[in-house]
PDB file of C-alpha atoms in Angstrom:
ATOM      1  CA  MET L 197       6.639   4.494  23.358  1.00  0.00           C
ATOM      2  CA  THR L 198       9.278   5.688  20.779  1.00  0.00           C
ATOM      3  CA  VAL L 199       9.635   4.959  16.733  1.00  0.00           C
ATOM      4  CA  PRO L 200      12.359   3.831  14.913  1.00  0.00           C
ATOM      5  CA  LYS L 201      14.878   6.297  15.221  1.00  0.00           C
ATOM      6  CA  ALA L 202      16.367   8.191  11.914  1.00  0.00           C
ATOM      7  CA  ALA L 203      18.875   6.286   9.533  1.00  0.00           C
ATOM      8  CA  GLN L 204      21.346   8.568   8.724  1.00  0.00           C
ATOM      9  CA  ILE L 205      22.161   6.370   5.011  1.00  0.00           C
ATOM     10  CA  ARG L 206      23.775   7.966   2.346  1.00  0.00           C
ATOM     11  CA  PRO L 207      20.848   8.859  -0.285  1.00  0.00           C
ATOM     12  CA  PRO L 208      21.008   7.930  -3.580  1.00  0.00           C
ATOM     13  CA  LYS L 209      21.073  10.753  -6.205  1.00  0.00           C
ATOM     14  CA  GLN L 210      20.715   8.460  -9.791  1.00  0.00           C
ATOM     15  CA  SER L 211      17.439   6.564 -11.087  1.00  0.00           C
ATOM     16  CA  ARG L 212      19.545   3.558 -11.189  1.00  0.00           C
ATOM     17  CA  SER L 213      21.227   3.623  -7.015  1.00  0.00           C
ATOM     18  CA  LYS L 214      17.745   4.664  -6.260  1.00  0.00           C
ATOM     19  CA  ARG L 215      16.526   1.191  -7.958  1.00  0.00           C
ATOM     20  CA  THR L 216      19.544  -0.486  -5.870  1.00  0.00           C
ATOM     21  CA  LEU L 217      18.520   0.730  -2.464  1.00  0.00           C
ATOM     22  CA  GLU L 218      14.903  -0.687  -3.414  1.00  0.00           C
ATOM     23  CA  ARG L 219      16.611  -4.017  -4.292  1.00  0.00           C
ATOM     24  CA  ILE L 220      17.998  -4.481  -0.768  1.00  0.00           C
ATOM     25  CA  VAL L 221      15.374  -3.137   1.229  1.00  0.00           C
ATOM     26  CA  GLU L 222      12.685  -5.876  -0.536  1.00  0.00           C
ATOM     27  CA  ALA L 223      15.789  -8.235   0.115  1.00  0.00           C
ATOM     28  CA  SER L 224      16.083  -7.497   3.629  1.00  0.00           C
ATOM     29  CA  LEU L 225      12.847  -7.547   4.194  1.00  0.00           C
ATOM     30  CA  GLU L 226      12.021 -10.878   2.695  1.00  0.00           C
ATOM     31  CA  LEU L 227      15.294 -12.421   4.815  1.00  0.00           C
ATOM     32  CA  LEU L 228      13.957 -11.222   7.863  1.00  0.00           C
ATOM     33  CA  ALA L 229      10.393 -12.087   7.182  1.00  0.00           C
ATOM     34  CA  THR L 230      11.796 -16.162   6.096  1.00  0.00           C
ATOM     35  CA  GLU L 231      14.877 -16.727   7.457  1.00  0.00           C
ATOM     36  CA  GLY L 232      14.322 -14.169  10.901  1.00  0.00           C
ATOM     37  CA  LEU L 233      17.270 -12.001  12.220  1.00  0.00           C
ATOM     38  CA  SER L 234      20.239 -14.622  11.754  1.00  0.00           C
ATOM     39  CA  GLY L 235      18.944 -15.193   7.748  1.00  0.00           C
ATOM     40  CA  LEU L 236      20.100 -11.573   7.711  1.00  0.00           C
ATOM     41  CA  THR L 237      23.629 -11.104   6.567  1.00  0.00           C
ATOM     42  CA  VAL L 238      24.918  -8.838   4.317  1.00  0.00           C
ATOM     43  CA  HIS L 239      26.378 -11.159   1.940  1.00  0.00           C
ATOM     44  CA  ARG L 240      22.737 -12.601   1.531  1.00  0.00           C
ATOM     45  CA  VAL L 241      21.073  -9.291   1.662  1.00  0.00           C
ATOM     46  CA  VAL L 242      23.676  -8.510  -1.690  1.00  0.00           C
ATOM     47  CA  ALA L 243      22.998 -11.891  -3.221  1.00  0.00           C
ATOM     48  CA  LYS L 244      18.972 -12.294  -2.897  1.00  0.00           C
ATOM     49  CA  ALA L 245      19.188  -8.339  -4.490  1.00  0.00           C
ATOM     50  CA  ASN L 246      21.825  -9.137  -6.978  1.00  0.00           C
ATOM     51  CA  SER L 247      23.731  -6.710  -6.010  1.00  0.00           C
ATOM     52  CA  SER L 248      27.145  -6.200  -4.629  1.00  0.00           C
ATOM     53  CA  VAL L 249      28.831  -5.896  -1.160  1.00  0.00           C
ATOM     54  CA  GLY L 250      30.234  -2.779  -2.412  1.00  0.00           C
ATOM     55  CA  SER L 251      27.248  -1.377  -3.394  1.00  0.00           C
ATOM     56  CA  PHE L 252      25.985  -1.895  -0.321  1.00  0.00           C
ATOM     57  CA  TYR L 253      28.701  -0.578   2.475  1.00  0.00           C
ATOM     58  CA  ALA L 254      28.365   2.571  -0.410  1.00  0.00           C
ATOM     59  CA  ARG L 255      24.667   2.910   1.117  1.00  0.00           C
ATOM     60  CA  PHE L 256      25.040   1.576   5.134  1.00  0.00           C
ATOM     61  CA  ASP L 257      27.584   1.135   7.261  1.00  0.00           C
ATOM     62  CA  GLY L 258      26.950  -2.243   8.657  1.00  0.00           C
ATOM     63  CA  LYS L 259      23.533  -4.451   9.462  1.00  0.00           C
ATOM     64  CA  ASP L 260      23.154  -2.107  12.068  1.00  0.00           C
ATOM     65  CA  GLU L 261      22.529   0.916  10.543  1.00  0.00           C
ATOM     66  CA  LEU L 262      20.674  -1.130   7.694  1.00  0.00           C
ATOM     67  CA  LEU L 263      18.030  -2.425  10.662  1.00  0.00           C
ATOM     68  CA  ASP L 264      17.229   0.826  11.744  1.00  0.00           C
ATOM     69  CA  TYR L 265      16.897   2.146   8.055  1.00  0.00           C
ATOM     70  CA  LEU L 266      14.438  -0.716   7.973  1.00  0.00           C
ATOM     71  CA  GLY L 267      12.800   0.702  11.378  1.00  0.00           C
ATOM     72  CA  GLU L 268      12.248   4.266   9.766  1.00  0.00           C
ATOM     73  CA  ARG L 269      10.642   3.189   6.558  1.00  0.00           C
ATOM     74  CA  VAL L 270       8.351   0.616   7.351  1.00  0.00           C
ATOM     75  CA  TRP L 271       7.038   2.643   9.806  1.00  0.00           C
ATOM     76  CA  THR L 272       6.370   5.694   7.762  1.00  0.00           C
ATOM     77  CA  GLU L 273       5.206   3.579   5.024  1.00  0.00           C
ATOM     78  CA  ALA L 274       2.902   2.128   7.583  1.00  0.00           C
ATOM     79  CA  LEU L 275       1.731   5.340   8.706  1.00  0.00           C
ATOM     80  CA  GLU L 276       0.928   6.625   5.620  1.00  0.00           C
ATOM     81  CA  ARG L 277      -1.439   3.337   3.918  1.00  0.00           C
ATOM     82  CA  TRP L 278      -3.514   4.066   7.437  1.00  0.00           C
ATOM     83  CA  GLU L 279      -3.958   7.691   6.561  1.00  0.00           C
ATOM     84  CA  THR L 280      -4.529   7.123   3.112  1.00  0.00           C
ATOM     85  CA  THR L 281      -7.021   4.794   3.538  1.00  0.00           C
ATOM     86  CA  LEU L 282      -8.829   6.641   6.501  1.00  0.00           C
ATOM     87  CA  GLU L 283      -9.156   9.930   4.321  1.00  0.00           C
ATOM     88  CA  THR L 284     -10.237   8.065   0.876  1.00  0.00           C
ATOM     89  CA  ARG L 285     -13.320   6.907   2.205  1.00  0.00           C
ATOM     90  CA  ASP L 286     -16.509   8.950   3.325  1.00  0.00           C
ATOM     91  CA  TRP L 287     -17.306   7.356   6.713  1.00  0.00           C
ATOM     92  CA  SER L 288     -19.707   9.978   7.612  1.00  0.00           C
ATOM     93  CA  THR L 289     -21.937   9.256   5.171  1.00  0.00           C
ATOM     94  CA  LEU L 290     -22.440   5.131   6.630  1.00  0.00           C
ATOM     95  CA  GLU L 291     -24.567   3.722   9.797  1.00  0.00           C
ATOM     96  CA  LEU L 292     -23.063   2.641  12.429  1.00  0.00           C
ATOM     97  CA  ALA L 293     -23.000  -1.455  12.086  1.00  0.00           C
ATOM     98  CA  GLU L 294     -21.403  -0.453   8.793  1.00  0.00           C
ATOM     99  CA  VAL L 295     -18.775   1.571  10.181  1.00  0.00           C
ATOM    100  CA  VAL L 296     -17.947  -1.036  12.642  1.00  0.00           C
ATOM    101  CA  GLU L 297     -17.782  -3.502   9.532  1.00  0.00           C
ATOM    102  CA  GLY L 298     -15.167  -0.852   7.187  1.00  0.00           C
ATOM    103  CA  ALA L 299     -12.794  -0.832  10.899  1.00  0.00           C
ATOM    104  CA  VAL L 300     -12.822  -4.597  11.066  1.00  0.00           C
ATOM    105  CA  GLY L 301     -11.998  -5.008   7.560  1.00  0.00           C
ATOM    106  CA  LEU L 302      -9.024  -2.316   8.550  1.00  0.00           C
ATOM    107  CA  LEU L 303      -7.622  -4.077  10.948  1.00  0.00           C
ATOM    108  CA  ILE L 304      -7.494  -7.624   9.386  1.00  0.00           C
ATOM    109  CA  ASP L 305      -5.652  -5.677   6.426  1.00  0.00           C
ATOM    110  CA  ALA L 306      -2.956  -4.272   8.429  1.00  0.00           C
ATOM    111  CA  GLN L 307      -2.289  -7.461   9.732  1.00  0.00           C
ATOM    112  CA  ARG L 308      -1.958  -8.261   6.104  1.00  0.00           C
ATOM    113  CA  SER L 309       0.538  -5.635   5.689  1.00  0.00           C
ATOM    114  CA  ARG L 310       4.200  -4.508   5.738  1.00  0.00           C
ATOM    115  CA  SER L 311       3.558  -3.197   9.340  1.00  0.00           C
ATOM    116  CA  ALA L 312       3.945  -6.555  10.226  1.00  0.00           C
ATOM    117  CA  TYR L 313       7.335  -6.261   9.591  1.00  0.00           C
ATOM    118  CA  LEU L 314       7.592  -3.332  12.398  1.00  0.00           C
ATOM    119  CA  LYS L 315       7.077  -6.164  15.542  1.00  0.00           C
ATOM    120  CA  ALA L 316      10.240  -8.187  13.529  1.00  0.00           C
ATOM    121  CA  LEU L 317      12.658  -4.925  13.391  1.00  0.00           C
ATOM    122  CA  ASP L 318      11.733  -3.657  16.700  1.00  0.00           C
ATOM    123  CA  TRP L 319      13.107  -6.877  18.094  1.00  0.00           C
ATOM    124  CA  ALA L 320      16.156  -7.025  16.222  1.00  0.00           C
ATOM    125  CA  SER L 321      17.292  -3.467  16.664  1.00  0.00           C
ATOM    126  CA  GLY L 322      16.560  -4.191  20.836  1.00  0.00           C
ATOM    127  CA  ARG L 323      13.243  -1.970  20.777  1.00  0.00           C
ATOM    128  CA  GLN L 324      11.082  -4.871  21.995  1.00  0.00           C
ATOM    129  CA  SER L 325       8.354  -3.842  19.324  1.00  0.00           C
ATOM    130  CA  ASP L 326       8.108  -0.027  20.224  1.00  0.00           C
ATOM    131  CA  ALA L 327       7.012   0.739  16.866  1.00  0.00           C
ATOM    132  CA  TYR L 328       4.776  -2.092  15.803  1.00  0.00           C
ATOM    133  CA  GLU L 329       3.033  -1.068  19.254  1.00  0.00           C
ATOM    134  CA  ALA L 330       3.262   2.404  18.141  1.00  0.00           C
ATOM    135  CA  PHE L 331       1.559   1.601  14.777  1.00  0.00           C
ATOM    136  CA  ARG L 332      -1.494  -0.538  16.267  1.00  0.00           C
ATOM    137  CA  THR L 333      -2.216   2.304  19.368  1.00  0.00           C
ATOM    138  CA  GLU L 334      -2.577   4.831  15.981  1.00  0.00           C
ATOM    139  CA  LEU L 335      -4.512   2.224  14.058  1.00  0.00           C
ATOM    140  CA  LEU L 336      -7.085   1.532  17.241  1.00  0.00           C
ATOM    141  CA  ARG L 337      -7.239   5.429  17.542  1.00  0.00           C
ATOM    142  CA  GLY L 338      -8.009   6.415  14.055  1.00  0.00           C
ATOM    143  CA  LEU L 339     -11.110   3.563  14.357  1.00  0.00           C
ATOM    144  CA  ARG L 340     -12.365   5.120  17.939  1.00  0.00           C
ATOM    145  CA  ARG L 341     -12.516   8.532  16.466  1.00  0.00           C
ATOM    146  CA  LEU L 342     -14.698   6.934  13.069  1.00  0.00           C
ATOM    147  CA  ILE L 343     -17.005   4.671  15.359  1.00  0.00           C
ATOM    148  CA  LEU L 344     -17.542   7.851  18.410  1.00  0.00           C
ATOM    149  CA  GLN L 345     -19.242   9.537  15.338  1.00  0.00           C
ATOM    150  CA  HIS L 346     -22.153   7.313  16.451  1.00  0.00           C
ATOM    151  CA  ARG L 347     -21.986   7.146  19.420  1.00  0.00           C
ATOM    152  CA  ASP L 348     -25.743   7.800  20.053  1.00  0.00           C
ATOM    153  CA  GLN L 349     -26.586   4.367  19.031  1.00  0.00           C
ATOM    154  CA  ILE L 350     -23.976   3.437  21.737  1.00  0.00           C
ATOM    155  CA  ALA L 351     -25.982   1.633  24.398  1.00  0.00           C
ATOM    156  CA  HIS L 352     -22.947   1.594  26.618  1.00  0.00           C
ATOM    157  CA  ASP L 353     -22.809   3.861  29.819  1.00  0.00           C
ATOM    158  CA  ASP L 354     -19.184   5.218  28.711  1.00  0.00           C
ATOM    159  CA  PRO L 355     -19.316   4.879  24.575  1.00  0.00           C
ATOM    160  CA  GLU L 356     -14.903   5.660  24.666  1.00  0.00           C
ATOM    161  CA  LEU L 357     -14.883   2.967  27.531  1.00  0.00           C
ATOM    162  CA  ALA L 358     -16.972   0.981  25.347  1.00  0.00           C
ATOM    163  CA  VAL L 359     -15.491   1.748  22.211  1.00  0.00           C
ATOM    164  CA  ARG L 360     -12.015   1.168  23.263  1.00  0.00           C
ATOM    165  CA  LEU L 361     -12.556  -2.148  24.669  1.00  0.00           C
ATOM    166  CA  GLY L 362     -14.514  -3.503  21.792  1.00  0.00           C
ATOM    167  CA  LEU L 363     -12.018  -2.647  19.425  1.00  0.00           C
ATOM    168  CA  ARG L 364      -9.297  -4.637  21.972  1.00  0.00           C
ATOM    169  CA  ALA L 365     -10.872  -7.294  21.672  1.00  0.00           C
ATOM    170  CA  VAL L 366     -11.360  -7.453  17.702  1.00  0.00           C
ATOM    171  CA  LEU L 367      -7.736  -7.042  17.117  1.00  0.00           C
ATOM    172  CA  GLY L 368      -7.043 -10.141  20.158  1.00  0.00           C
ATOM    173  CA  VAL L 369      -9.507 -12.137  17.893  1.00  0.00           C
ATOM    174  CA  VAL L 370      -7.571 -10.768  14.329  1.00  0.00           C
ATOM    175  CA  ASP L 371      -4.350 -11.622  15.795  1.00  0.00           C
ATOM    176  CA  ALA L 372      -5.452 -15.223  16.979  1.00  0.00           C
ATOM    177  CA  GLU L 373      -6.950 -16.060  14.067  1.00  0.00           C
ATOM    178  CA  PHE L 374      -3.315 -14.804  11.761  1.00  0.00           C
ATOM    179  CA  ARG L 375      -1.846 -17.051  14.849  1.00  0.00           C
ATOM    180  CA  ALA L 376      -3.393 -19.856  14.415  1.00  0.00           C
ATOM    181  CA  VAL L 377      -1.964 -23.083  11.932  1.00  0.00           C
ATOM    182  CA  GLN L 378      -4.934 -24.673  10.781  1.00  0.00           C
ATOM    183  CA  ASP L 379      -8.798 -23.934  10.206  1.00  0.00           C
ATOM    184  CA  ARG L 380      -7.815 -19.858   9.882  1.00  0.00           C
ATOM    185  CA  LEU L 381     -11.431 -18.255   9.238  1.00  0.00           C
ATOM    186  CA  PRO L 382     -11.518 -16.992   5.607  1.00  0.00           C
ATOM    187  CA  ARG L 383     -11.867 -13.071   5.612  1.00  0.00           C
ATOM    188  CA  ASP L 384     -15.170 -12.606   4.691  1.00  0.00           C
ATOM    189  CA  VAL L 385     -16.344 -14.585   7.795  1.00  0.00           C
ATOM    190  CA  LEU L 386     -13.979 -13.306  10.448  1.00  0.00           C
ATOM    191  CA  ILE L 387     -15.464  -9.784   9.214  1.00  0.00           C
ATOM    192  CA  GLU L 388     -18.934 -10.585   9.580  1.00  0.00           C
ATOM    193  CA  GLU L 389     -18.309 -12.804  13.184  1.00  0.00           C
ATOM    194  CA  CYS L 390     -16.100  -9.747  14.190  1.00  0.00           C
ATOM    195  CA  ARG L 391     -18.791  -6.804  13.009  1.00  0.00           C
ATOM    196  CA  SER L 392     -21.895  -8.583  14.768  1.00  0.00           C
ATOM    197  CA  MET L 393     -19.716  -9.307  17.870  1.00  0.00           C
ATOM    198  CA  LEU L 394     -18.486  -5.791  18.105  1.00  0.00           C
ATOM    199  CA  THR L 395     -21.878  -3.953  16.874  1.00  0.00           C
ATOM    200  CA  GLY L 396     -24.031  -6.399  19.354  1.00  0.00           C
ATOM    201  CA  TYR L 397     -21.530  -5.265  22.375  1.00  0.00           C
ATOM    202  CA  LEU L 398     -21.845  -1.178  21.489  1.00  0.00           C
ATOM    203  CA  THR L 399     -25.526  -1.100  21.273  1.00  0.00           C
ATOM    204  CA  GLY L 400     -26.285  -3.897  23.586  1.00  0.00           C
ATOM    205  CA  ASP L 401     -28.409  -6.058  20.969  1.00  0.00           C
ATOM    206  CA  ALA L 402     -26.692  -9.228  20.248  1.00  0.00           C
ATOM    207  CA  GLY L 403     -28.561  -9.823  17.314  1.00  0.00           C
ATOM    208  CA  VAL L 404     -27.839  -5.956  14.931  1.00  0.00           C
ATOM    209  CA  GLY L 405     -25.094  -7.261  13.736  1.00  0.00           C
ATOM    210  CA  ARG L 406     -26.779 -10.174  11.882  1.00  0.00           C
ATOM    211  CA  THR L 407     -27.854 -10.004   8.156  1.00  0.00           C
TER     212      THR L 407
END
């Protein structure tokens, strides 16, 4: 897996110039999300950002350099948010079922975050989801580490394998729900069902995750 290459843009020095860059970034991400790569043109970006073509080319050589910058920016921000989320909670005081519940919630929230742009940016830049998959790998690795702190409560002969497969099963359910066109489960219901599924699998007790 590879992460986005560093984009060599001309960094803004004044606060006004920084605000212009932020507007270009936000406009680009919105267009990419709603219109796809074909809708992401320099003229549409600057129009949506209330900027100018000159301001765009003062920062980027063209669309390809913009895509490289967006990929690097989104990748970095997604990882920073994820690491902050893990560090701002005292997981050591929680029981296994509580850790699993928190892990499932983080998986769901990660799907709703800007990290979802990584997949589109990867394909747009010809990387075929490398950064997106790398982010998900980091996410699962962090959650595995948290859950394995309770390995003494895991009934499987190979706790590491059980946690790995269990989290991937939950991620598959979360992905399927986010792709659902209708009858999508509410967040609280999805968390409860996935918690029950994963905790039951890890402990060997199908009813342990139920409240």
